[in-house]
Short mmCIF file of C-alpha atoms in Angstrom, two decimals:
data_model
loop_
_atom_site.label_atom_id
_atom_site.label_comp_id
_atom_site.label_asym_id
_atom_site.label_seq_id
_atom_site.Cartn_x
_atom_site.Cartn_y
_atom_site.Cartn_z
CA MET A 80 38.24 168.82 78.90
CA PRO A 81 36.88 165.64 77.40
CA THR A 82 35.45 163.07 79.73
CA SER A 83 35.32 159.35 79.45
CA ARG A 84 32.18 157.68 78.35
CA THR A 85 30.59 155.05 80.54
CA SER A 86 28.02 152.39 79.98
CA GLN A 87 25.36 154.79 81.29
CA ASP A 88 25.87 157.07 78.23
CA ASP A 89 24.79 154.22 75.91
CA PRO A 90 22.36 151.93 77.67
CA GLU A 91 21.76 149.96 74.43
CA ARG A 92 25.39 149.02 74.08
CA LYS A 93 26.11 145.31 74.62
CA PRO A 94 29.34 143.48 75.11
CA PRO A 95 30.72 141.90 71.96
CA GLU A 96 30.07 138.26 71.32
CA VAL A 97 32.95 135.83 71.50
CA PRO A 98 33.02 133.44 68.57
CA PRO A 99 33.56 129.77 69.33
CA LEU A 100 37.08 128.51 68.94
CA VAL A 101 37.67 125.84 66.37
CA GLU A 102 40.93 123.90 66.47
CA GLY A 103 43.00 124.52 63.38
CA GLU A 104 41.28 127.76 62.33
CA PRO A 105 42.70 131.29 62.83
CA ILE A 106 41.38 133.29 65.72
CA GLU A 107 39.74 136.66 65.22
CA ILE A 108 39.68 138.66 68.38
CA GLU A 109 36.70 140.96 67.83
CA PHE A 110 36.43 141.60 71.54
CA THR A 111 39.64 143.64 71.59
CA GLU A 112 38.68 145.51 68.41
CA ALA A 113 35.32 146.44 69.93
CA ILE A 114 37.00 147.90 72.95
CA ALA A 115 39.35 149.92 70.82
CA GLU A 116 36.48 151.42 68.77
CA SER A 117 34.41 152.35 71.82
CA ILE A 118 36.95 154.49 73.66
CA ASP A 119 38.43 157.89 73.11
CA ASP A 120 42.05 158.39 72.23
CA ASP A 121 42.80 160.32 75.40
CA ALA A 122 41.48 157.76 77.92
CA ILE A 123 41.06 154.01 78.11
CA GLU A 124 38.47 152.58 80.38
CA VAL A 125 37.99 148.87 79.97
CA THR A 126 36.39 148.41 83.32
CA GLU A 127 33.03 149.40 81.85
CA PHE A 128 32.81 145.98 80.27
CA LEU A 129 33.83 144.09 83.39
CA GLU A 130 30.80 144.95 85.53
CA ASP A 131 28.94 141.96 84.15
CA ASP A 132 30.19 138.65 85.55
CA SER A 133 29.30 136.86 82.35
CA VAL A 134 31.60 139.18 80.40
CA VAL A 135 34.42 138.50 82.82
CA MET A 136 33.98 134.75 82.47
CA GLU A 137 33.79 134.94 78.69
CA ARG A 138 37.00 136.99 78.58
CA VAL A 139 38.82 134.54 80.88
CA GLU A 140 37.73 131.63 78.70
CA VAL A 141 39.02 133.39 75.57
CA VAL A 142 42.35 134.21 77.14
CA GLY A 143 42.69 130.67 78.46
CA GLN A 144 41.96 129.18 75.06
CA ILE A 145 44.42 131.55 73.38
CA GLU A 146 47.16 130.64 75.87
CA ALA A 147 46.46 126.93 75.46
CA ILE A 148 46.67 127.13 71.69
CA SER A 149 49.80 129.30 71.75
CA THR A 150 51.42 126.91 74.17
CA SER A 151 50.59 123.88 72.07
CA ALA A 152 52.02 125.66 69.07
CA LYS A 153 55.48 125.98 70.66
CA PRO A 154 58.11 123.53 69.33
CA THR A 155 59.00 120.59 71.57
CA PRO A 156 62.37 121.16 73.24
CA PRO A 157 65.07 118.68 72.15
CA VAL A 158 65.69 115.69 74.39
CA PRO A 159 69.09 116.12 76.09
CA ALA A 160 71.72 113.60 75.05
CA PRO A 161 72.60 110.97 77.64
CA PRO A 162 75.73 111.78 79.66
CA VAL A 163 78.97 110.46 78.20
CA PRO A 164 80.27 107.62 80.40
CA PRO A 165 83.74 108.18 81.90
CA PRO A 166 86.62 106.36 80.24
CA PRO A 167 87.65 103.05 81.80
CA PRO A 168 90.32 103.42 84.50
CA LYS A 169 93.93 102.87 83.55
CA GLN A 170 95.63 99.82 85.02
CA LEU A 171 98.74 100.11 87.20
CA VAL A 172 100.19 96.70 88.12
CA LEU A 173 102.86 96.13 90.79
CA ILE A 174 104.72 92.84 90.33
CA GLY A 175 106.26 91.73 93.61
CA ALA A 176 105.75 92.69 97.25
CA GLY A 177 109.21 94.03 97.97
CA HIS A 178 110.11 96.88 100.29
CA ALA A 179 109.41 99.60 97.71
CA HIS A 180 106.02 98.26 96.62
CA LEU A 181 104.79 97.72 100.17
CA GLN A 182 105.27 101.42 100.87
CA LEU A 183 103.37 102.31 97.70
CA LEU A 184 100.33 100.43 99.00
CA THR A 185 100.10 102.61 102.11
CA TRP A 186 100.59 105.81 100.10
CA TRP A 187 97.92 104.69 97.65
CA ARG A 188 95.46 104.41 100.52
CA ARG A 189 95.99 108.05 101.45
CA ARG A 190 96.28 109.47 97.93
CA PRO A 191 95.27 107.22 95.02
CA ILE A 192 95.97 108.36 91.47
CA PRO A 193 92.70 109.63 89.88
CA GLY A 194 91.37 107.45 87.07
CA VAL A 195 93.76 104.58 87.87
CA GLU A 196 93.22 101.12 89.39
CA LEU A 197 96.06 99.47 91.29
CA THR A 198 96.76 95.72 91.31
CA LEU A 199 99.44 93.87 93.28
CA VAL A 200 100.77 90.59 91.88
CA THR A 201 102.74 88.32 94.22
CA ALA A 202 103.50 84.61 94.47
CA PHE A 203 102.61 84.52 98.20
CA ASP A 204 99.76 85.92 100.26
CA ARG A 205 102.26 86.96 102.93
CA ALA A 206 105.32 89.22 102.69
CA ALA A 207 108.29 88.68 105.01
CA TYR A 208 110.43 91.46 106.45
CA SER A 209 114.03 90.37 105.90
CA SER A 210 115.47 92.46 108.73
CA MET A 211 113.57 90.42 111.33
CA LEU A 212 114.31 86.96 109.93
CA PRO A 213 117.56 86.20 111.84
CA SER A 214 116.09 87.35 115.15
CA THR A 215 113.03 85.19 114.50
CA LEU A 216 115.35 82.18 114.07
CA ALA A 217 116.83 82.99 117.47
CA GLY A 218 113.34 83.00 119.04
CA MET A 219 113.23 86.73 119.68
CA TYR A 220 110.11 87.14 117.53
CA GLN A 221 107.20 84.89 116.71
CA PRO A 222 107.04 83.94 113.01
CA ASP A 223 103.86 85.92 112.39
CA GLN A 224 105.55 89.06 113.71
CA MET A 225 107.80 89.20 110.64
CA LEU A 226 105.00 88.48 108.15
CA ILE A 227 102.61 90.96 106.49
CA ASP A 228 99.08 89.81 105.66
CA LEU A 229 98.73 90.98 102.06
CA PRO A 230 94.99 90.25 101.55
CA LYS A 231 94.13 92.38 104.58
CA LEU A 232 96.58 95.11 103.64
CA CYS A 233 95.34 95.32 100.05
CA ALA A 234 91.70 95.37 101.17
CA ARG A 235 92.42 98.28 103.51
CA CYS A 236 94.33 100.19 100.84
CA GLY A 237 91.80 99.66 98.01
CA VAL A 238 94.18 97.52 95.96
CA LYS A 239 93.31 94.41 93.96
CA LEU A 240 95.46 91.37 94.85
CA ILE A 241 96.47 88.51 92.54
CA VAL A 242 98.32 85.67 94.28
CA ASP A 243 100.16 83.94 91.45
CA ARG A 244 103.56 83.80 89.83
CA ALA A 245 104.16 86.14 86.91
CA ASN A 246 105.89 84.07 84.22
CA ARG A 247 106.02 86.53 81.34
CA LEU A 248 105.73 90.25 80.65
CA ASP A 249 105.26 91.48 77.10
CA PRO A 250 105.99 95.22 76.92
CA VAL A 251 104.64 95.52 73.36
CA THR A 252 101.16 94.12 74.00
CA ARG A 253 101.39 95.18 77.66
CA VAL A 254 100.24 91.80 78.92
CA ILE A 255 101.36 89.82 81.98
CA GLU A 256 101.01 86.03 81.87
CA PHE A 257 100.69 83.96 85.04
CA ALA A 258 101.32 80.38 86.05
CA HIS A 259 97.65 79.64 86.76
CA GLN A 260 95.41 82.67 86.24
CA PRO A 261 94.30 84.41 83.02
CA ALA A 262 96.60 87.01 81.50
CA LEU A 263 96.31 90.61 82.68
CA SER A 264 96.61 93.76 80.58
CA PHE A 265 98.28 96.86 81.99
CA ASP A 266 98.91 100.48 81.11
CA VAL A 267 101.85 100.90 83.50
CA ALA A 268 103.76 98.20 85.39
CA ALA A 269 106.37 98.22 88.15
CA ILE A 270 108.64 95.28 89.03
CA ASN A 271 110.09 94.66 92.50
CA ILE A 272 110.62 90.91 92.92
CA GLY A 273 114.07 91.14 94.52
CA SER A 274 116.98 88.80 93.98
CA VAL A 275 117.92 85.26 94.95
CA PRO A 276 121.20 83.88 96.33
CA ALA A 277 123.87 82.99 93.82
CA ALA A 278 124.12 79.51 92.23
CA GLU A 279 120.36 78.96 92.09
CA PRO A 280 120.57 75.72 90.04
CA LEU A 281 122.77 74.23 92.76
CA TRP A 282 120.65 74.98 95.79
CA GLN A 283 117.50 74.10 93.89
CA ALA A 284 118.82 70.59 93.22
CA HIS A 285 119.80 69.49 96.75
CA ARG A 286 117.49 69.01 99.68
CA ILE A 287 119.99 69.91 102.41
CA LEU A 288 120.63 73.29 100.77
CA ILE A 289 118.00 75.75 101.98
CA SER A 290 117.97 79.11 100.24
CA VAL A 291 117.14 82.10 102.37
CA LYS A 292 114.92 83.23 99.46
CA PRO A 293 112.01 83.33 99.10
CA LEU A 294 111.83 84.77 102.58
CA THR A 295 108.16 84.04 103.05
CA SER A 296 108.64 80.27 102.93
CA PHE A 297 112.11 80.09 104.52
CA LEU A 298 111.01 79.44 108.10
CA GLU A 299 108.78 76.56 107.03
CA ARG A 300 111.47 74.98 104.83
CA PHE A 301 114.11 75.41 107.51
CA SER A 302 111.90 74.06 110.28
CA VAL A 303 111.09 70.85 108.37
CA ARG A 304 114.76 70.02 107.78
CA PHE A 305 115.85 71.16 111.23
CA ARG A 306 113.25 68.98 112.99
CA GLU A 307 114.38 65.97 110.95
CA LEU A 308 117.97 66.48 112.10
CA VAL A 309 116.97 66.89 115.73
CA GLU A 310 114.83 63.74 115.65
CA GLN A 311 117.58 61.73 113.98
CA TRP A 312 120.12 62.84 116.55
CA ARG A 313 117.84 62.10 119.52
CA MET A 314 116.98 58.64 118.19
CA ALA A 315 120.59 57.71 117.51
CA PRO A 316 122.95 60.20 119.09
CA GLY A 317 126.51 59.82 117.85
CA PRO A 318 129.87 61.10 118.93
CA GLU A 319 130.01 63.68 116.17
CA LEU A 320 128.30 67.04 116.32
CA LEU A 321 125.75 68.11 113.74
CA GLN A 322 127.22 70.46 111.17
CA ILE A 323 125.26 73.58 110.23
CA VAL A 324 126.79 75.70 107.48
CA VAL A 325 125.86 79.22 106.37
CA VAL A 326 127.05 79.98 102.84
CA GLY A 327 127.65 83.73 102.63
CA ALA A 328 129.87 86.06 104.64
CA GLY A 329 127.86 89.23 104.11
CA ALA A 330 125.55 90.92 106.59
CA SER A 331 122.76 88.36 106.09
CA GLY A 332 125.11 85.37 106.52
CA VAL A 333 126.72 86.79 109.66
CA GLU A 334 123.36 87.52 111.29
CA LEU A 335 122.00 84.08 110.43
CA ALA A 336 125.09 82.33 111.80
CA LEU A 337 125.00 84.27 115.08
CA CYS A 338 121.27 83.69 115.56
CA LEU A 339 121.51 79.98 114.65
CA GLU A 340 124.29 79.54 117.17
CA GLN A 341 122.06 81.08 119.81
CA HIS A 342 119.14 78.89 118.71
CA LYS A 343 121.11 75.64 119.08
CA HIS A 344 121.96 76.56 122.67
CA GLU A 345 118.29 77.09 123.49
CA LEU A 346 117.49 73.65 122.02
CA GLU A 347 120.52 72.09 123.74
CA LEU A 348 121.48 70.73 120.35
CA PRO A 349 125.09 69.56 119.92
CA ALA A 350 125.98 71.31 116.67
CA ASP A 351 128.72 73.36 115.12
CA VAL A 352 128.01 76.46 113.04
CA ARG A 353 130.39 77.79 110.40
CA ILE A 354 130.43 80.36 107.61
CA VAL A 355 131.69 79.51 104.11
CA ASP A 356 132.19 82.02 101.29
CA GLY A 357 134.19 82.33 98.09
CA SER A 358 135.14 85.89 99.00
CA VAL A 359 138.24 86.51 101.06
CA ALA A 360 136.56 89.40 102.88
CA LEU A 361 134.15 89.26 105.77
CA LEU A 362 131.38 91.87 105.64
CA ALA A 363 132.58 93.53 102.45
CA GLY A 364 131.80 97.26 102.49
CA TYR A 365 131.77 97.60 106.29
CA SER A 366 134.26 99.67 108.24
CA PRO A 367 137.47 97.91 109.36
CA ARG A 368 136.56 98.46 113.02
CA THR A 369 133.22 96.71 112.55
CA VAL A 370 134.86 93.80 110.69
CA ARG A 371 137.36 93.31 113.52
CA ARG A 372 134.61 93.43 116.12
CA VAL A 373 132.50 90.87 114.23
CA SER A 374 135.50 88.56 113.69
CA LYS A 375 136.20 88.60 117.41
CA LEU A 376 132.56 87.89 118.25
CA LEU A 377 132.37 84.96 115.82
CA SER A 378 135.47 83.47 117.39
CA LEU A 379 134.05 83.86 120.90
CA ARG A 380 130.82 82.16 119.84
CA GLY A 381 132.69 79.24 118.25
CA ILE A 382 131.66 80.03 114.65
CA ASP A 383 134.38 79.07 112.19
CA LEU A 384 135.14 81.02 109.02
CA HIS A 385 136.12 79.35 105.77
CA LEU A 386 136.74 82.05 103.16
CA GLY A 387 138.35 82.26 99.75
CA SER A 388 136.93 79.17 98.04
CA PRO A 389 133.37 79.08 96.65
CA VAL A 390 131.04 76.10 96.90
CA ILE A 391 130.66 74.42 93.50
CA ASP A 392 128.76 71.23 94.36
CA CYS A 393 127.01 69.21 97.05
CA ASP A 394 127.55 65.50 97.72
CA ASP A 395 124.46 63.84 99.16
CA GLU A 396 125.96 60.31 99.31
CA GLY A 397 126.77 59.09 102.78
CA PRO A 398 127.57 61.94 105.16
CA SER A 399 126.54 64.95 103.09
CA SER A 400 129.18 67.52 102.32
CA LEU A 401 129.87 70.68 100.35
CA VAL A 402 132.46 70.54 97.58
CA LEU A 403 134.65 73.63 97.28
CA GLU A 404 136.39 74.92 94.18
CA THR A 405 139.72 73.82 95.67
CA GLY A 406 138.42 70.25 95.90
CA GLU A 407 138.08 70.42 99.65
CA ARG A 408 134.98 68.92 101.23
CA ILE A 409 133.17 70.35 104.24
CA ARG A 410 130.73 68.10 106.06
CA ALA A 411 127.26 69.65 106.27
CA ASP A 412 124.00 68.29 107.66
CA LEU A 413 122.10 71.50 107.08
CA VAL A 414 123.09 74.39 104.80
CA ILE A 415 121.53 77.84 104.68
CA TRP A 416 122.39 79.51 101.38
CA ALA A 417 122.72 83.29 101.65
CA ALA A 418 125.62 84.01 99.29
CA GLY A 419 125.53 86.88 96.83
CA ALA A 420 122.61 88.17 94.80
CA SER A 421 121.52 86.79 91.44
CA PRO A 422 118.51 87.56 89.23
CA PRO A 423 115.52 85.28 89.78
CA MET A 424 114.78 82.83 86.96
CA ALA A 425 111.39 84.51 86.58
CA LEU A 426 113.11 87.50 84.97
CA ARG A 427 113.90 85.40 81.93
CA GLY A 428 110.26 85.70 80.88
CA PHE A 429 110.26 89.48 81.19
CA GLU A 430 111.01 90.82 77.72
CA LEU A 431 112.94 93.88 78.85
CA PRO A 432 116.58 94.98 78.50
CA LYS A 433 118.90 93.21 80.95
CA SER A 434 122.33 93.99 82.32
CA GLU A 435 125.34 91.72 81.99
CA ARG A 436 124.46 90.18 85.35
CA GLY A 437 120.92 89.40 84.20
CA PHE A 438 119.03 92.04 86.19
CA LEU A 439 116.64 94.47 84.50
CA LYS A 440 118.30 97.64 83.23
CA ALA A 441 116.78 100.89 84.51
CA ARG A 442 117.43 104.58 84.06
CA ARG A 443 117.95 106.83 87.06
CA THR A 444 114.23 107.56 86.90
CA LEU A 445 113.72 103.84 87.73
CA GLN A 446 112.05 103.36 84.33
CA THR A 447 113.27 100.58 82.07
CA THR A 448 115.74 101.58 79.39
CA ALA A 449 113.20 100.37 76.83
CA ASN A 450 110.72 102.99 75.67
CA VAL A 451 107.79 101.43 77.53
CA PRO A 452 105.93 102.39 80.75
CA VAL A 453 107.59 99.83 83.03
CA PHE A 454 109.43 100.78 86.23
CA ILE A 455 111.96 98.70 88.20
CA SER A 456 113.15 99.01 91.81
CA GLY A 457 114.99 97.16 94.54
CA ASP A 458 117.38 94.29 93.86
CA THR A 459 115.64 93.63 90.53
CA ALA A 460 117.13 96.78 89.00
CA ASP A 461 120.60 97.51 87.71
CA ILE A 462 120.58 101.31 87.39
CA GLU A 463 122.62 102.88 84.62
CA GLY A 464 125.55 104.91 85.91
CA ALA A 465 125.05 103.92 89.56
CA LEU A 466 126.53 101.07 91.60
CA VAL A 467 123.69 100.33 94.01
CA PRO A 468 124.30 97.43 96.44
CA LYS A 469 121.65 94.73 96.61
CA ALA A 470 120.33 95.65 100.04
CA GLY A 471 116.85 96.35 101.35
CA VAL A 472 117.77 99.80 102.65
CA TYR A 473 118.25 101.02 99.07
CA ALA A 474 114.85 99.71 98.00
CA VAL A 475 113.29 101.57 100.91
CA ARG A 476 114.89 104.83 99.72
CA GLN A 477 113.82 104.22 96.11
CA ALA A 478 110.14 104.00 97.07
CA PRO A 479 109.46 107.79 97.29
CA VAL A 480 111.05 108.38 93.88
CA LEU A 481 109.10 105.49 92.36
CA TRP A 482 105.84 106.81 93.81
CA LYS A 483 106.43 110.35 92.53
CA ASN A 484 107.44 109.15 89.07
CA LEU A 485 104.40 106.90 88.71
CA ARG A 486 102.16 109.86 89.50
CA ARG A 487 104.12 112.13 87.17
CA HIS A 488 103.97 109.57 84.37
CA PHE A 489 100.17 109.45 84.48
CA ALA A 490 100.11 113.26 84.59
CA GLY A 491 102.44 113.53 81.59
CA LYS A 492 105.17 115.31 83.57
CA ARG A 493 108.95 114.95 83.54
CA LEU A 494 110.29 112.19 85.79
CA HIS A 495 112.70 112.73 88.69
CA ASP A 496 116.05 110.98 89.13
CA TYR A 497 116.87 108.63 91.97
CA LYS A 498 120.08 109.49 93.83
CA PRO A 499 121.47 106.61 95.92
CA GLN A 500 122.48 107.46 99.46
CA ARG A 501 126.22 107.36 100.07
CA ARG A 502 125.97 105.75 103.51
CA PHE A 503 123.40 104.07 105.70
CA LEU A 504 122.94 102.76 109.22
CA SER A 505 123.50 99.02 109.60
CA LEU A 506 122.35 97.00 112.62
CA LEU A 507 123.22 93.29 112.84
CA SER A 508 121.29 91.16 115.31
CA CYS A 509 123.43 88.79 117.41
CA GLY A 510 120.48 86.72 118.64
CA ASP A 511 121.18 87.30 122.33
CA GLY A 512 119.63 90.72 122.93
CA THR A 513 122.59 92.61 121.53
CA ALA A 514 123.36 94.03 118.09
CA ILE A 515 126.31 95.42 116.18
CA LEU A 516 125.92 98.97 114.87
CA ASP A 517 127.93 100.34 111.95
CA TYR A 518 127.58 103.91 110.72
CA MET A 519 130.13 106.22 109.11
CA GLY A 520 133.07 104.43 110.74
CA PHE A 521 131.45 104.27 114.17
CA THR A 522 130.78 100.81 115.57
CA SER A 523 129.19 99.44 118.71
CA HIS A 524 128.25 96.02 120.06
CA SER A 525 125.67 96.63 122.74
CA GLY A 526 122.21 96.12 124.12
CA TRP A 527 121.15 99.64 123.22
CA ALA A 528 122.04 98.91 119.59
CA TRP A 529 119.60 95.99 119.74
CA MET A 530 116.95 98.20 121.31
CA LEU A 531 117.37 100.66 118.44
CA LYS A 532 117.13 97.89 115.86
CA ASN A 533 114.08 96.41 117.54
CA TRP A 534 112.37 99.83 117.61
CA ILE A 535 113.12 100.49 113.91
CA ASP A 536 111.90 97.04 112.82
CA ARG A 537 108.70 97.17 114.86
CA LYS A 538 107.94 100.67 113.63
CA TRP A 539 108.34 99.51 110.03
CA MET A 540 106.01 96.53 110.52
CA LYS A 541 103.41 98.66 112.29
CA ARG A 542 102.80 100.53 109.03
CA PHE A 543 101.45 97.36 107.44
CA ARG A 544 99.54 95.81 110.33
CA VAL A 545 95.78 95.48 109.88
CA LYS A 546 93.80 94.67 113.01
#
């Protein structure tokens, strides 16, 4: 059996010399070749050369130099490309702080649309809750209890706020122009600026005519004129009573008249309150039982009704008066205009299809009938194939559909249809701690009806309060 040779068999044998390494020249590794020649095929013993420390060091230096050169010979890895920046966020703009849009703000806070920025455009930095306005006139609420602080609400919900009047919307260039601020581009817009009482040119032209819209500034405008009347009467009281007229015999007009009548008693102001409307019907759309109950209450409270002849003019000369279509004149020292619902003049600058009445035409999906990404809700919309009354309760019910369809539009999904409710609960404040309830033919005039209304209204406002 062959045996391995060791260094003792050949005392003259020396370790091979390691040639110096020169950068750029090929390397000849004689050390490895020497080992291969000095061993048998059946056994490899390299340890015989490692007994000398100098040999070990020389071998380590060779290996180190080889590794260094081989490493330097590797190609430099490519520099990774800088990350691609995300695309700019799409712009969703809400024009108006109506009932539907206010709800969208709170839902946005909980679940914003990815890759989208939300902006609210409104002419006022406060939004008024219409349901609480009559009771506020009667002193049952403080004015700030019916107002929503939009800067605080938008800051909490992560929404940009622009306080300015939108004068023009171009659906082709997708640009909104304002009265004072620079124009704003949008990807998707939604409009919810409500309606105004009928005969806007008339009530805009006469100082004694105070429109209930815009709601946010109504209390201030009313208070200025009301204080003037009170001061005039106290300085020179006359035999005649002051005449306060509410134009409009719908739910809003009835509530305002009842609450004003209560307010005059608290001020001990000698004044008469009456309701004037061109319609022959009181509370059109309400059940006959409710209409009879309201008529009886108005009579008991001394509120006269003058129906069937619309107001066509106002005479400011001498004792001011309203001029009716029949030619009759009704003396009026203060007039609150709450008749009907007409499109705001601002809609004239919105280049979108309009109905015969001047409101913006919308499909059942609440999208404009034009092929552009603009949605319409509340009183601003006339929906094709649906007769939706101009009432806040319908705007509240449209909000969930609007929210879903905005999300589905950005996701490229099919939009859902809005289906108007066939009936709704109505609660009319009487200003004295009672209310009139109307629902599906059932009616009640009671304190518990007021408690229910108060609970509903406070619960609604609580959603938008920011401490």
